[in-house]
Amino acid sequence: MATACSFSANHKHQTTSLSPFIISRVKSSVQPHRRQTKILTKHRSSIHYRNNRWISASPSSLWTTTTTTTVSTDIDTINKDDDATSSLYDPFATANKIEPQTKPLPESMSFYAKYLINYFCKTPKLGKKIRGQRRAMWKKLNEQRKNVMTLAGYTSDIVTPSFGFLFLGALMTSIVPNYWGKCIQCVATLSATKGQLLEAIVGLGVTSTLAALFTGIRGSLFWIGGCRANYNVRVKLHRSLLLQEAAFFDTNETGYLLSRLNSDVNKIGQVISYHVNVVLRQFAQFVFGSIYLIKISPKLSLWTFAGIVLVAWLSAVYGDLARQLAEKVQDTFADATAVAETSFSMSETIRAFDGAEIESDKFEAAQSKALELEEVQAWAYGTHKFLSDTLQSILQVGLLVACWAVGKSGGLPASELTTFMFYTGFVLESSNEVGDQWAKIQQAVGASSSVFDLIKRIPAIRDPPASGNASASAPGIVNGVETDSVVTNGHDSANNVAPIIALKNVTVEYEAMERPALMGINAKIYSGDRVALVGRSGSGKSSMLRTMLRFYDPSVGAIELDGQDLRKLTRAETASHVSLVEQEPHVFPMSLMENVLYGIDKDDVDSETGKPQYSAKYRKKVADCLSLAGIPVEPGNELGLTLDTRIGEGGRSLSGGQRQRVAIARAIIRSPQVLLLDEPTAALDSESERKVVESLQKAMEQTKSMVMVTHRLGVVRSLDVNRVIVLDRGEIVEEGHPEDLLQDEGSLYAAIAREQGITKLSTLNQNQLTK
């Protein structure tokens, strides 16, 4: 009997009514994580779930149960069991709260001390080390400045007004202490006239207002500059990453690249909008303030500058340490992001194998490394602040004593000494802020260097400078132009018919593999060929297919397309000749129309929505290709799909077979010369496979040739394959018609067929076709 459930809209009064059936909510005494089933039978539905509790609607009702336990006891057990279970997932439950393990503060300080000792002991002559590192830092900063001005798009329309208002704001801010000194002198001495006091107050008001105005405009312009820098760098980095070769993504995890694209790029904008802004402003104020100090008393100014030099040296040491730490922290964050990205993308596998704790431990370990380094950063900052502030306090006390001595001897009037002390504090504060922000700039330099390196990275596999010599484009839709489809069947190598694809002594090596994936491959694909690449796992089938798309370049040999070396063709030219249908096709969270026309120029783009607009000719072509692939889009079809139906992230609104057929339509709309199929039916059930095979049979009428990777030999017969290439350990060991290879009992192909229960392709039944 089915279970009937009803839920009210208000979760506080959520109610579930159960028909006479099974309520299994009691823990097993033998296996704590499983429940012992108890059957509670009632004459009518009288048990409800209200306010997160199981209750009996009629306490006087008669219950019969397979055990002697009373109804009330069973319900209490259920409720207690639910409470215990739910508390396991409650992050605020005190009894089950799991806290990440962090180091006690003494241990954290000890780690910082060891790190600091190691840092200072690397080079005995610290001064020489700092000078060398400063030269290297200036060189690196100059390089980063060029990167910001070019790659980040920080152009003159932002630079000129930003620096102009920065200079004006710093100048006005530097004049303010002078008027403050005059105001205090007028009030303190009581000898100033009303006009002098008014002049000082007006001067103070005007300079303060102008300083605030220029500072506000300067802040806005630098903020805009930072946002533009983020935008330009992020877009250029994303484009650069997309243009990298396939091997690049084999050695760089997605999470690592996402961390560079987000966290590291943000630091570049922050440097421009805040750190550089503050450094330049404070440096300008330092210069203007120093001019006033020298003007008031050159001798006293020397003592001020001597103290500032000590603070600057301390800031240089701290800045170098901060830069090194920032690089390490960003690397550890990138590693942690890679772990998180993997765990989210494989959530179902993790759940299936109960690996949540394993992945959580991995992420915690990666974060723990970052936390250690961040704590070192915190202690280093605290040490720097303590030492620099102490030096400044000593300097100020010394200057007070010196000013007292000078004033007592009559060297300077009291008003001048007051103004001098104002400017001393002003200059010291500016120099201190310059030191702080300089250290943060060095941190950002360390974090952003990898970003600019990735932007400037030249892909190992890239388009030639200007090919211009490629063969004619394949029929179909190419770069927005529809061409006629021309299909020829059959080939005749004896009559010197040129192959469409030729692999000549091809050897392919992967960086992570000890032995080559392909070794000395020689193969030709002619017009009309239907070729199957067969072999056991790891034999090199998919590698051979991917070299035809130039995902990888051979380390030895060459691959030719219509007589042209693939390395002399652009990506667009290769894509116009060759199309791919993957084992697990990737579809985009767009409409069916956009998915099928992916990579083909749009007719127009809607100025308001930004979505592509396609002409009636395009829509008819897409509808025909989808219909050919077995996806009906006409009005009133049984699937309820239209060309404008959005299929969700990963094509979640479609079944696996439907996604495969969308991929087929995407491939055949270009009418490619060669259709590449990578295990197109491996992940499908029998019914879906049958429909996909039917779609492929129709699709191959739109192409000249087909190359398919498969381990299901039944598909070889159903797609009328006329040649089989058998690979083993990266080498071609057999080649010929499938029937001929099957008759040779000593062949590897025949052995694979026997493993699948196939003895003769021509007599395959429907069940064997799916093996």
XYZ file of C-alpha atoms in Angstrom, residues 170-690:
521
model
C 48.600 66.215 -0.884
C 49.626 69.856 -1.327
C 46.501 71.174 0.400
C 46.819 68.599 3.199
C 50.439 69.653 3.749
C 49.450 73.309 4.141
C 46.819 72.548 6.790
C 49.329 72.110 9.716
C 50.785 75.530 8.935
C 47.407 77.190 9.461
C 46.765 75.045 12.538
C 50.000 76.388 14.000
C 48.929 79.966 13.284
C 45.508 79.398 14.850
C 47.026 77.913 18.006
C 49.539 80.748 18.192
C 46.764 83.353 17.934
C 44.697 81.659 20.636
C 47.617 80.860 22.961
C 49.375 84.217 22.933
C 46.229 86.399 22.990
C 48.308 89.069 21.283
C 47.054 88.476 17.748
C 44.602 90.864 16.193
C 41.137 89.848 15.132
C 42.203 90.135 11.503
C 45.149 87.753 12.019
C 42.899 85.192 13.719
C 40.300 85.499 10.954
C 42.995 85.084 8.298
C 44.296 81.940 9.998
C 40.786 80.459 10.382
C 39.813 81.240 6.765
C 43.088 79.785 5.517
C 42.521 76.647 7.592
C 38.937 76.295 6.321
C 39.811 76.817 2.652
C 42.802 74.464 2.625
C 40.898 71.789 4.577
C 37.912 71.999 2.196
C 40.093 71.852 -0.912
C 42.086 68.975 0.568
C 38.841 67.068 1.235
C 37.520 67.804 -2.279
C 40.712 66.755 -4.060
C 41.048 63.701 -1.825
C 37.496 62.584 -2.636
C 37.991 62.971 -6.394
C 41.380 61.261 -6.187
C 39.875 58.354 -4.232
C 37.083 57.902 -6.786
C 39.479 57.941 -9.736
C 41.848 55.437 -8.142
C 38.876 53.220 -7.259
C 37.681 53.319 -10.883
C 41.230 52.535 -11.978
C 41.323 49.510 -9.696
C 37.973 48.252 -10.993
C 39.107 48.669 -14.598
C 42.344 46.887 -13.821
C 40.439 43.977 -12.285
C 38.142 43.822 -15.296
C 40.927 43.919 -17.883
C 43.239 41.508 -16.088
C 40.462 39.016 -15.332
C 39.201 39.024 -18.942
C 42.717 38.714 -20.384
C 43.657 35.963 -17.940
C 40.487 34.009 -18.743
C 41.161 34.306 -22.459
C 44.793 33.309 -22.027
C 43.807 30.220 -20.036
C 41.252 29.159 -22.648
C 43.924 29.358 -25.352
C 46.338 27.080 -23.509
C 46.999 23.576 -24.774
C 45.256 20.524 -23.312
C 48.450 19.414 -21.541
C 48.403 22.655 -19.535
C 45.127 21.624 -17.905
C 46.531 18.170 -17.200
C 49.084 19.719 -14.835
C 47.060 22.665 -13.457
C 43.937 21.895 -11.470
C 40.748 23.833 -12.091
C 40.579 25.070 -8.496
C 44.134 26.424 -8.731
C 43.274 28.405 -11.861
C 40.013 29.676 -10.352
C 41.967 30.942 -7.350
C 44.292 32.879 -9.655
C 41.316 34.234 -11.603
C 39.494 35.474 -8.515
C 41.612 35.952 -5.395
C 44.880 36.971 -7.065
C 43.267 39.326 -9.577
C 41.372 41.061 -6.772
C 44.695 41.919 -5.154
C 45.801 43.759 -8.293
C 42.754 46.018 -8.205
C 43.209 46.525 -4.471
C 46.813 47.627 -5.018
C 45.780 50.288 -7.531
C 42.626 51.500 -5.814
C 44.097 51.635 -2.309
C 47.740 50.749 -1.668
C 49.362 52.696 -4.527
C 46.881 55.475 -3.898
C 47.876 55.741 -0.228
C 51.622 55.341 -0.852
C 51.730 58.111 -3.442
C 49.537 60.400 -1.367
C 51.563 59.872 1.803
C 54.850 60.183 -0.068
C 53.734 63.498 -1.568
C 52.662 64.700 1.875
C 56.019 63.522 3.253
C 57.875 65.582 0.640
C 55.794 68.728 1.217
C 56.030 68.326 4.991
C 59.798 67.845 4.790
C 60.090 71.094 2.850
C 58.315 72.912 5.684
C 60.584 71.237 8.280
C 63.732 72.274 6.442
C 62.351 75.779 6.029
C 61.692 76.095 9.786
C 64.919 74.483 11.089
C 67.417 72.580 8.917
C 69.359 71.277 11.942
C 66.348 69.829 13.722
C 65.162 68.382 10.398
C 68.328 66.267 10.142
C 67.455 64.500 13.409
C 63.951 63.838 12.067
C 65.261 62.364 8.810
C 67.797 60.192 10.665
C 64.973 58.576 12.606
C 62.901 58.154 9.447
C 65.794 56.303 7.780
C 65.782 53.755 10.617
C 62.023 53.275 10.259
C 62.404 52.929 6.468
C 65.079 50.239 6.884
C 62.798 48.353 9.256
C 59.948 48.639 6.740
C 62.211 47.279 3.991
C 63.025 44.183 6.055
C 59.374 43.669 6.920
C 58.316 44.243 3.304
C 60.637 41.528 2.020
C 59.390 39.092 4.650
C 55.766 40.010 3.868
C 56.286 39.438 0.132
C 57.688 35.949 0.665
C 54.856 35.061 3.018
C 52.226 36.415 0.602
C 53.498 34.207 -2.225
C 53.333 31.128 -0.008
C 49.890 32.013 1.346
C 48.454 32.486 -2.148
C 49.887 29.144 -3.256
C 48.341 27.352 -0.276
C 44.992 29.065 -0.899
C 45.145 27.919 -4.514
C 45.770 24.349 -3.346
C 42.825 24.559 -0.941
C 40.572 25.921 -3.695
C 41.605 23.025 -5.932
C 40.609 20.547 -3.212
C 37.252 22.293 -2.730
C 36.514 22.408 -6.454
C 37.255 18.698 -6.796
C 35.051 17.805 -3.835
C 32.110 19.827 -5.177
C 32.390 18.525 -8.744
C 32.568 14.912 -7.497
C 29.949 15.239 -4.759
C 27.950 12.183 -5.857
C 31.039 9.948 -5.954
C 32.093 11.216 -2.538
C 28.641 10.484 -1.136
C 28.550 7.034 -2.737
C 31.851 6.000 -1.137
C 31.318 7.870 2.140
C 34.293 10.121 1.464
C 32.998 13.344 3.004
C 35.355 13.067 5.984
C 38.300 12.276 3.702
C 37.716 15.352 1.550
C 37.007 17.482 4.607
C 40.340 16.395 6.105
C 42.140 17.236 2.851
C 40.616 20.698 2.776
C 41.361 21.263 6.452
C 44.988 20.211 5.918
C 45.359 22.663 3.028
C 43.719 25.440 5.035
C 45.890 24.597 8.034
C 49.024 25.323 6.019
C 47.595 28.673 4.983
C 46.575 29.429 8.565
C 50.115 28.802 9.832
C 51.530 31.249 7.321
C 48.787 33.803 7.978
C 49.582 33.673 11.683
C 53.236 34.303 10.846
C 52.058 37.301 8.799
C 50.082 38.563 11.788
C 53.005 38.202 14.213
C 55.373 39.821 11.717
C 53.001 42.764 11.301
C 52.690 43.141 15.070
C 56.468 43.059 15.492
C 56.913 45.646 12.765
C 54.283 47.957 14.267
C 55.809 47.654 17.737
C 59.339 48.442 16.583
C 58.389 51.236 14.175
C 56.019 52.936 16.641
C 58.628 52.639 19.404
C 61.276 54.219 17.188
C 58.914 57.041 16.279
C 58.023 57.652 19.939
C 61.714 57.802 20.882
C 62.313 60.163 17.979
C 59.450 62.445 18.992
C 60.597 62.561 22.624
C 64.130 63.362 21.484
C 62.829 66.129 19.224
C 60.781 67.586 22.079
C 63.914 67.787 24.200
C 65.838 69.302 21.295
C 63.064 71.850 20.629
C 63.017 72.763 24.339
C 66.769 73.325 24.262
C 66.576 75.390 21.059
C 63.669 77.436 22.384
C 65.405 78.069 25.709
C 68.501 79.289 23.920
C 66.376 81.626 21.782
C 67.173 79.871 18.519
C 63.506 79.645 17.475
C 60.375 81.402 18.675
C 57.722 79.306 20.388
C 55.311 79.660 17.457
C 57.865 78.179 15.054
C 58.631 75.328 17.441
C 54.916 74.522 17.692
C 54.574 74.428 13.905
C 57.748 72.325 13.675
C 56.317 69.711 16.044
C 53.070 69.654 14.053
C 54.998 68.964 10.856
C 57.225 66.428 12.598
C 54.164 64.373 13.534
C 52.767 64.919 10.037
C 55.959 63.699 8.338
C 56.419 60.742 10.697
C 52.834 59.603 10.151
C 53.256 59.867 6.381
C 56.527 57.914 6.408
C 55.021 55.250 8.653
C 52.020 54.866 6.332
C 54.342 54.643 3.331
C 56.198 51.793 5.042
C 52.979 49.922 5.842
C 51.538 50.259 2.365
C 54.897 49.478 0.766
C 54.889 46.128 2.538
C 51.367 45.447 1.283
C 52.377 46.390 -2.250
C 55.175 43.842 -2.039
C 52.647 41.261 -0.847
C 50.481 42.035 -3.851
C 53.493 41.846 -6.171
C 54.146 38.345 -4.907
C 50.503 37.367 -5.343
C 50.013 38.951 -8.770
C 53.229 37.800 -10.417
C 51.691 34.420 -11.250
C 48.669 36.169 -12.803
C 50.761 38.172 -15.246
C 52.922 35.125 -15.951
C 49.785 33.197 -16.937
C 48.539 36.063 -19.113
C 51.853 36.262 -20.953
C 52.259 32.490 -21.211
C 52.552 31.389 -24.832
C 50.629 28.133 -25.459
C 52.708 25.199 -26.601
C 50.007 24.528 -29.218
C 48.923 27.718 -30.968
C 47.707 29.018 -34.287
C 50.306 29.824 -36.949
C 50.999 33.547 -37.541
C 48.954 33.651 -40.763
C 48.181 30.395 -42.489
C 46.274 31.555 -45.567
C 47.078 28.260 -47.236
C 44.473 25.998 -45.729
C 42.341 23.833 -47.919
C 38.746 24.787 -48.602
C 36.384 24.914 -45.688
C 34.160 21.974 -45.063
C 30.539 22.205 -46.210
C 27.934 23.268 -43.677
C 27.869 26.435 -41.580
C 31.350 27.928 -41.257
C 31.908 31.352 -39.722
C 28.276 32.221 -40.236
C 28.138 31.196 -43.919
C 26.139 28.208 -45.077
C 27.750 26.073 -47.789
C 26.525 23.080 -49.738
C 27.136 19.609 -48.390
C 29.104 17.304 -50.644
C 29.478 13.698 -49.590
C 31.461 11.017 -51.376
C 31.404 7.392 -50.336
C 34.156 4.855 -50.642
C 37.890 5.294 -51.211
C 40.501 4.039 -53.576
C 44.066 4.358 -52.343
C 45.308 2.493 -55.407
C 44.128 5.360 -57.625
C 46.124 7.898 -55.591
C 43.123 9.377 -53.814
C 44.498 11.659 -51.112
C 43.444 10.802 -47.558
C 41.482 13.322 -45.508
C 43.561 12.599 -42.403
C 47.007 11.037 -42.388
C 49.050 10.142 -39.306
C 52.703 9.760 -40.214
C 54.974 8.013 -37.702
C 53.170 9.767 -34.844
C 54.475 9.477 -31.287
C 52.622 11.253 -28.470
C 54.031 11.662 -24.968
C 52.260 12.945 -21.869
C 54.238 14.688 -19.163
C 52.696 12.596 -16.384
C 53.297 9.234 -18.118
C 56.533 7.281 -18.173
C 55.948 5.724 -21.590
C 54.495 7.300 -24.762
C 50.727 7.133 -25.216
C 51.234 6.508 -28.944
C 54.335 5.130 -30.661
C 55.056 5.183 -34.388
C 51.434 5.418 -35.519
C 50.862 5.350 -39.278
C 47.244 5.538 -40.431
C 45.161 7.125 -43.186
C 41.492 8.064 -43.207
C 39.965 8.353 -46.676
C 36.728 9.915 -47.835
C 33.877 7.502 -47.122
C 35.789 5.586 -44.456
C 34.009 4.436 -41.341
C 36.848 3.526 -39.027
C 36.649 2.070 -35.530
C 39.565 2.362 -33.100
C 39.428 -0.710 -30.875
C 41.574 -1.898 -28.000
C 41.650 -2.510 -24.313
C 41.769 0.313 -21.770
C 44.945 2.385 -21.979
C 45.805 1.197 -25.473
C 45.852 4.749 -26.903
C 42.472 4.943 -28.662
C 41.365 8.271 -27.200
C 44.883 9.708 -27.523
C 44.847 8.916 -31.231
C 41.457 10.603 -31.597
C 42.585 13.715 -29.729
C 45.696 14.159 -31.831
C 43.408 14.448 -34.872
C 41.839 17.500 -33.191
C 45.276 18.785 -32.207
C 44.572 18.667 -28.507
C 48.140 17.373 -28.342
C 51.013 17.767 -30.786
C 53.080 14.675 -31.575
C 56.618 14.720 -30.230
C 57.636 12.786 -33.346
C 55.918 12.670 -36.729
C 53.085 14.727 -38.180
C 49.324 14.715 -38.708
C 47.939 16.030 -41.981
C 44.425 17.236 -42.790
C 43.713 17.387 -46.532
C 47.454 17.365 -47.133
C 48.134 20.241 -44.722
C 50.102 19.770 -41.518
C 47.741 20.415 -38.593
C 50.370 22.718 -37.089
C 49.924 25.046 -40.075
C 46.156 25.335 -39.621
C 44.290 27.576 -37.211
C 41.849 26.234 -34.642
C 38.950 27.598 -36.684
C 40.160 25.834 -39.817
C 40.563 22.546 -37.975
C 37.117 22.875 -36.366
C 35.523 23.504 -39.771
C 36.845 20.151 -41.039
C 36.591 17.947 -37.959
C 33.799 17.657 -35.363
C 33.768 15.704 -32.113
C 31.051 13.843 -30.196
C 32.350 12.983 -26.737
C 31.542 10.037 -24.504
C 30.034 12.374 -21.910
C 29.050 15.406 -23.984
C 29.320 18.809 -22.378
C 26.353 21.054 -23.034
C 26.093 24.639 -21.910
C 23.409 26.288 -19.742
C 21.936 27.931 -22.826
C 19.106 27.268 -25.244
C 19.105 24.330 -27.646
C 19.683 26.778 -30.499
C 22.769 28.281 -28.862
C 24.163 24.852 -27.962
C 23.894 23.536 -31.512
C 25.330 26.724 -33.031
C 28.109 26.959 -30.445
C 31.273 28.341 -32.047
C 29.456 29.636 -35.127
C 29.156 33.377 -35.690
C 25.874 34.947 -34.609
C 23.628 36.934 -36.940
C 23.141 39.686 -34.403
C 23.050 40.371 -30.669
C 20.130 41.951 -28.841
C 21.395 45.259 -27.424
C 19.195 44.979 -24.315
C 19.510 41.316 -23.343
C 22.894 40.570 -24.908
C 21.474 37.306 -26.267
C 22.185 36.208 -29.851
C 19.510 36.728 -32.484
C 19.352 34.171 -35.278
C 17.685 34.448 -38.660
C 14.990 32.088 -39.938
C 17.623 30.342 -42.079
C 19.665 29.487 -38.998
C 16.629 28.327 -37.057
C 15.534 25.994 -39.847
C 19.041 24.558 -40.167
C 19.247 23.889 -36.418
C 15.762 22.368 -36.337
C 16.699 20.040 -39.200
C 19.907 18.929 -37.480
C 18.132 18.315 -34.164
C 15.406 16.355 -35.928
C 18.060 14.337 -37.736
C 19.696 13.616 -34.373
C 16.379 12.494 -32.882
C 15.463 15.633 -30.904
C 12.087 16.937 -32.141
C 11.517 20.660 -31.668
C 8.367 21.180 -33.707
C 5.333 22.564 -31.835
C 3.475 19.983 -29.768
C 6.293 17.377 -29.753
C 6.244 14.723 -27.036
C 9.379 16.088 -25.322
C 8.002 19.615 -25.056
C 11.262 21.083 -26.389
C 11.710 24.143 -28.585
C 14.755 25.825 -30.065
C 14.621 28.390 -27.263
C 14.313 25.863 -24.415
C 17.084 26.402 -21.873
C 18.492 23.059 -20.789
C 20.060 24.083 -17.478
C 23.551 23.681 -16.083
C 25.194 20.570 -17.514
C 22.000 19.844 -19.472
C 20.288 18.627 -16.309
C 16.835 18.899 -17.917
C 17.840 16.333 -20.564
C 18.560 12.630 -20.246
C 21.986 11.212 -21.074
C 20.812 10.000 -24.468
C 19.229 13.364 -25.274
C 22.431 15.219 -24.366
C 24.323 12.853 -26.652
C 21.932 13.612 -29.519
C 22.283 17.370 -28.943
C 26.051 16.860 -29.236
C 25.500 14.979 -32.500
C 23.426 17.874 -33.872
C 26.163 20.313 -32.798
C 28.715 18.242 -34.689
C 26.812 17.676 -37.934
C 25.515 21.230 -38.426
C 28.956 22.091 -39.818
C 28.793 19.088 -42.185
C 32.397 18.225 -41.296
C 34.658 16.155 -43.476
C 35.430 13.880 -40.535
C 33.148 13.058 -37.610
C 35.039 11.856 -34.532
C 33.128 9.753 -31.984
C 34.642 8.984 -28.587
C 32.704 6.070 -27.040
C 29.378 7.688 -28.047
C 27.214 4.944 -26.498
C 29.344 3.782 -23.565
C 27.381 5.551 -20.831
C 23.881 4.832 -22.177
C 21.245 2.212 -21.504
C 20.062 -0.106 -24.283
C 17.111 2.031 -25.396
C 19.109 5.265 -25.372
C 21.943 3.542 -27.209
C 19.558 2.328 -29.907
